[in-house]
Amino acid sequence: MPRSRAVLPLLVALPALLIAALGLAHPVILTPESAERWRLAHLALLPVFPLVAVSVWALLRGESGPAAWAARGLAFAYAVLYGALDSIAGIGAPNQVIRTSERGDPRAPIEDLFEIGDQLGRLGVYALAAAAALTAVVLFLRTRSPIAVVGGAIVVVACYPFLRYHVFPLRGVLAMVAIGVGFALLELARRPTAERG
């Protein structure tokens, strides 16, 4: 197998794995003391979250048909919606906490930010799960590889803890690792059986 083909599973997994690594430094609770770390973590994550959608597009390279294009559209929806959550709850909320603390106010009004951010993020994660399921179907129908089914199932199942725990340690971090593993398996499923093994 050419070296470039051996690297492709790692490349499609890399965005999710990078998010997992950054998630290890994410504070679990937003307080005046943790707000700056929270904000910095999300500033670092801001360009990385959309790369998960790029992984889906990369997995679908050369694929055509309605299911492939629907998966691409859903991946784009994930990038937009989860990016909005990241901006609102990841960057805006800690900014409110910092400013409120500087003014000496006892509590920052961040619940509304988390509420709208979580609604957008939830839709984004649903879109990612649907994109992964469709990607698995497209690849399975072309290759008949059970690896496509396994990879897609791993991503879909990992979307539940991603939805519940975002990128918080440890459950959210493990969810992102699982998404990366699922993407790597989907990339392996793209190959003809003779190349896999």
Tab-separated table of C-alpha atoms in Angstrom:
chain	number	residue	atom	x	y	z
A	1	MET	CA	0.000	0.000	0.000
A	2	PRO	CA	1.456	3.409	-0.907
A	3	ARG	CA	2.529	5.480	2.071
A	4	SER	CA	0.052	8.282	1.225
A	5	ARG	CA	-2.819	5.781	1.382
A	6	ALA	CA	-1.608	4.597	4.782
A	7	VAL	CA	-1.739	8.156	6.135
A	8	LEU	CA	-5.311	8.900	4.998
A	9	PRO	CA	-7.077	7.196	7.954
A	10	LEU	CA	-4.994	9.298	10.338
A	11	LEU	CA	-5.726	12.483	8.391
A	12	VAL	CA	-9.506	12.044	8.516
A	13	ALA	CA	-9.275	11.180	12.226
A	14	LEU	CA	-6.954	14.089	13.033
A	15	PRO	CA	-9.554	16.870	13.551
A	16	ALA	CA	-11.507	14.810	16.096
A	17	LEU	CA	-8.295	13.713	17.814
A	18	LEU	CA	-7.064	17.302	17.981
A	19	ILE	CA	-10.384	18.354	19.539
A	20	ALA	CA	-9.992	15.534	22.067
A	21	ALA	CA	-6.488	16.707	22.953
A	22	LEU	CA	-7.654	20.307	23.384
A	23	GLY	CA	-10.623	19.056	25.407
A	24	LEU	CA	-8.263	17.667	28.024
A	25	ALA	CA	-7.399	21.267	28.970
A	26	HIS	CA	-11.028	22.436	28.982
A	27	PRO	CA	-12.331	23.508	32.410
A	28	VAL	CA	-15.316	21.477	33.570
A	29	ILE	CA	-17.069	24.403	35.276
A	30	LEU	CA	-17.213	28.010	34.105
A	31	THR	CA	-16.264	30.299	36.996
A	32	PRO	CA	-14.517	33.681	37.138
A	33	GLU	CA	-11.304	31.764	37.871
A	34	SER	CA	-11.676	29.358	34.923
A	35	ALA	CA	-13.242	31.793	32.435
A	36	GLU	CA	-10.029	32.814	30.689
A	37	ARG	CA	-8.913	29.177	30.239
A	38	TRP	CA	-12.429	28.320	28.990
A	39	ARG	CA	-12.297	31.157	26.458
A	40	LEU	CA	-8.764	30.309	25.296
A	41	ALA	CA	-9.707	26.654	24.842
A	42	HIS	CA	-12.618	27.664	22.625
A	43	LEU	CA	-10.579	30.161	20.656
A	44	ALA	CA	-8.209	27.283	19.888
A	45	LEU	CA	-11.144	24.991	19.056
A	46	LEU	CA	-12.930	27.521	16.834
A	47	PRO	CA	-11.038	26.621	13.630
A	48	VAL	CA	-10.868	22.911	14.496
A	49	PHE	CA	-14.568	22.061	14.961
A	50	PRO	CA	-15.375	22.700	11.252
A	51	LEU	CA	-12.543	20.377	10.239
A	52	VAL	CA	-14.696	17.469	11.449
A	53	ALA	CA	-17.027	18.348	8.564
A	54	VAL	CA	-14.020	18.436	6.235
A	55	SER	CA	-13.301	14.851	7.316
A	56	VAL	CA	-16.783	13.825	6.157
A	57	TRP	CA	-16.227	15.570	2.825
A	58	ALA	CA	-12.846	13.831	2.476
A	59	LEU	CA	-14.456	10.462	3.179
A	60	LEU	CA	-16.934	11.153	0.388
A	61	ARG	CA	-14.368	12.253	-2.208
A	62	GLY	CA	-15.312	10.839	-5.595
A	63	GLU	CA	-18.759	9.796	-4.385
A	64	SER	CA	-21.866	11.114	-6.115
A	65	GLY	CA	-25.576	10.686	-5.747
A	66	PRO	CA	-28.204	12.101	-3.422
A	67	ALA	CA	-27.035	10.314	-0.253
A	68	ALA	CA	-23.443	11.530	-0.667
A	69	TRP	CA	-24.581	15.103	-1.268
A	70	ALA	CA	-27.015	14.935	1.642
A	71	ALA	CA	-24.148	13.772	3.888
A	72	ARG	CA	-22.020	16.682	2.686
A	73	GLY	CA	-24.857	19.108	3.379
A	74	LEU	CA	-25.370	17.677	6.859
A	75	ALA	CA	-21.633	17.932	7.557
A	76	PHE	CA	-21.775	21.588	6.529
A	77	ALA	CA	-24.774	22.094	8.830
A	78	TYR	CA	-22.773	20.558	11.683
A	79	ALA	CA	-19.881	22.953	11.010
A	80	VAL	CA	-22.141	26.005	11.043
A	81	LEU	CA	-24.303	24.995	13.998
A	82	TYR	CA	-21.563	23.634	16.239
A	83	GLY	CA	-19.397	26.616	15.352
A	84	ALA	CA	-22.224	28.849	16.560
A	85	LEU	CA	-22.356	26.945	19.860
A	86	ASP	CA	-18.599	27.314	20.197
A	87	SER	CA	-18.787	31.064	19.612
A	88	ILE	CA	-21.741	31.696	21.912
A	89	ALA	CA	-21.109	29.356	24.841
A	90	GLY	CA	-17.395	28.841	24.374
A	91	ILE	CA	-16.290	32.425	23.817
A	92	GLY	CA	-19.245	34.685	24.660
A	93	ALA	CA	-20.206	33.096	27.979
A	94	PRO	CA	-16.745	33.274	29.572
A	95	ASN	CA	-16.437	36.841	28.347
A	96	GLN	CA	-19.663	37.629	30.240
A	97	VAL	CA	-18.314	35.896	33.346
A	98	ILE	CA	-15.087	37.918	33.195
A	99	ARG	CA	-16.870	41.249	32.680
A	100	THR	CA	-19.440	40.539	35.386
A	101	SER	CA	-16.695	39.580	37.825
A	102	GLU	CA	-14.759	42.765	37.019
A	103	ARG	CA	-17.852	44.823	37.858
A	104	GLY	CA	-18.256	42.979	41.147
A	105	ASP	CA	-21.598	41.448	40.177
A	106	PRO	CA	-22.256	38.176	42.003
A	107	ARG	CA	-23.454	36.141	39.009
A	108	ALA	CA	-23.032	36.435	35.258
A	109	PRO	CA	-26.208	36.198	33.151
A	110	ILE	CA	-24.967	33.312	31.014
A	111	GLU	CA	-27.878	30.865	31.174
A	112	ASP	CA	-29.486	32.367	28.058
A	113	LEU	CA	-26.196	32.062	26.169
A	114	PHE	CA	-25.873	28.404	27.122
A	115	GLU	CA	-29.512	27.754	26.241
A	116	ILE	CA	-29.307	29.081	22.677
A	117	GLY	CA	-25.804	27.694	22.194
A	118	ASP	CA	-26.871	24.237	23.318
A	119	GLN	CA	-29.890	24.302	20.997
A	120	LEU	CA	-27.668	25.110	18.021
A	121	GLY	CA	-25.032	22.595	19.097
A	122	ARG	CA	-27.657	19.870	19.507
A	123	LEU	CA	-28.833	20.389	15.932
A	124	GLY	CA	-25.214	20.345	14.800
A	125	VAL	CA	-24.487	17.031	16.509
A	126	TYR	CA	-27.666	15.515	15.054
A	127	ALA	CA	-26.468	16.675	11.629
A	128	LEU	CA	-23.044	15.099	12.232
A	129	ALA	CA	-24.615	11.781	13.271
A	130	ALA	CA	-26.837	11.777	10.183
A	131	ALA	CA	-23.872	12.702	7.958
A	132	ALA	CA	-21.853	9.802	9.395
A	133	ALA	CA	-24.735	7.364	8.910
A	134	LEU	CA	-25.217	8.441	5.298
A	135	THR	CA	-21.472	8.300	4.667
A	136	ALA	CA	-21.412	4.730	5.975
A	137	VAL	CA	-24.340	3.803	3.719
A	138	VAL	CA	-22.692	5.362	0.651
A	139	LEU	CA	-19.390	3.587	1.302
A	140	PHE	CA	-21.046	0.276	2.159
A	141	LEU	CA	-23.138	0.309	-1.016
A	142	ARG	CA	-20.015	0.908	-3.109
A	143	THR	CA	-17.574	-1.428	-1.335
A	144	ARG	CA	-19.798	-3.868	0.600
A	145	SER	CA	-17.269	-3.500	3.398
A	146	PRO	CA	-18.606	-4.193	6.895
A	147	ILE	CA	-15.907	-1.789	8.090
A	148	ALA	CA	-18.084	1.028	6.719
A	149	VAL	CA	-20.973	-0.076	8.907
A	150	VAL	CA	-18.757	-0.371	11.991
A	151	GLY	CA	-17.076	2.993	11.393
A	152	GLY	CA	-20.378	4.758	10.817
A	153	ALA	CA	-21.931	3.121	13.877
A	154	ILE	CA	-19.018	4.215	16.064
A	155	VAL	CA	-19.411	7.837	14.970
A	156	VAL	CA	-23.194	7.782	15.403
A	157	VAL	CA	-22.959	6.237	18.883
A	158	ALA	CA	-20.153	8.634	19.889
A	159	CYS	CA	-22.370	11.567	18.956
A	160	TYR	CA	-24.487	10.877	22.053
A	161	PRO	CA	-21.732	11.618	24.598
A	162	PHE	CA	-20.528	14.438	22.326
A	163	LEU	CA	-24.044	15.889	22.546
A	164	ARG	CA	-24.213	15.449	26.331
A	165	TYR	CA	-20.664	16.361	27.327
A	166	HIS	CA	-19.365	18.443	24.393
A	167	VAL	CA	-15.567	18.278	24.720
A	168	PHE	CA	-15.397	18.260	28.518
A	169	PRO	CA	-12.982	15.801	30.114
A	170	LEU	CA	-13.304	12.838	30.162
A	171	ARG	CA	-16.537	11.732	28.453
A	172	GLY	CA	-16.498	14.423	25.777
A	173	VAL	CA	-12.823	13.770	25.095
A	174	LEU	CA	-13.472	10.034	24.704
A	175	ALA	CA	-16.418	10.789	22.406
A	176	MET	CA	-14.119	12.759	20.114
A	177	VAL	CA	-11.530	9.961	20.141
A	178	ALA	CA	-14.297	7.533	19.137
A	179	ILE	CA	-15.409	9.861	16.332
A	180	GLY	CA	-11.814	9.927	15.088
A	181	VAL	CA	-11.610	6.122	15.209
A	182	GLY	CA	-14.915	5.853	13.346
A	183	PHE	CA	-13.676	8.222	10.645
A	184	ALA	CA	-10.443	6.215	10.288
A	185	LEU	CA	-12.485	3.030	9.831
A	186	LEU	CA	-14.688	4.740	7.249
A	187	GLU	CA	-11.536	5.741	5.362
A	188	LEU	CA	-10.299	2.146	5.486
A	189	ALA	CA	-13.678	1.019	4.128
A	190	ARG	CA	-13.158	3.182	1.032
A	191	ARG	CA	-10.430	0.828	-0.177
A	192	PRO	CA	-10.968	-2.292	-2.225
A	193	THR	CA	-10.781	-5.489	-0.156
A	194	ALA	CA	-7.436	-6.488	-1.683
A	195	GLU	CA	-5.814	-3.269	-0.445
A	196	ARG	CA	-7.198	-3.670	3.082
A	197	GLY	CA	-5.745	-6.868	3.743
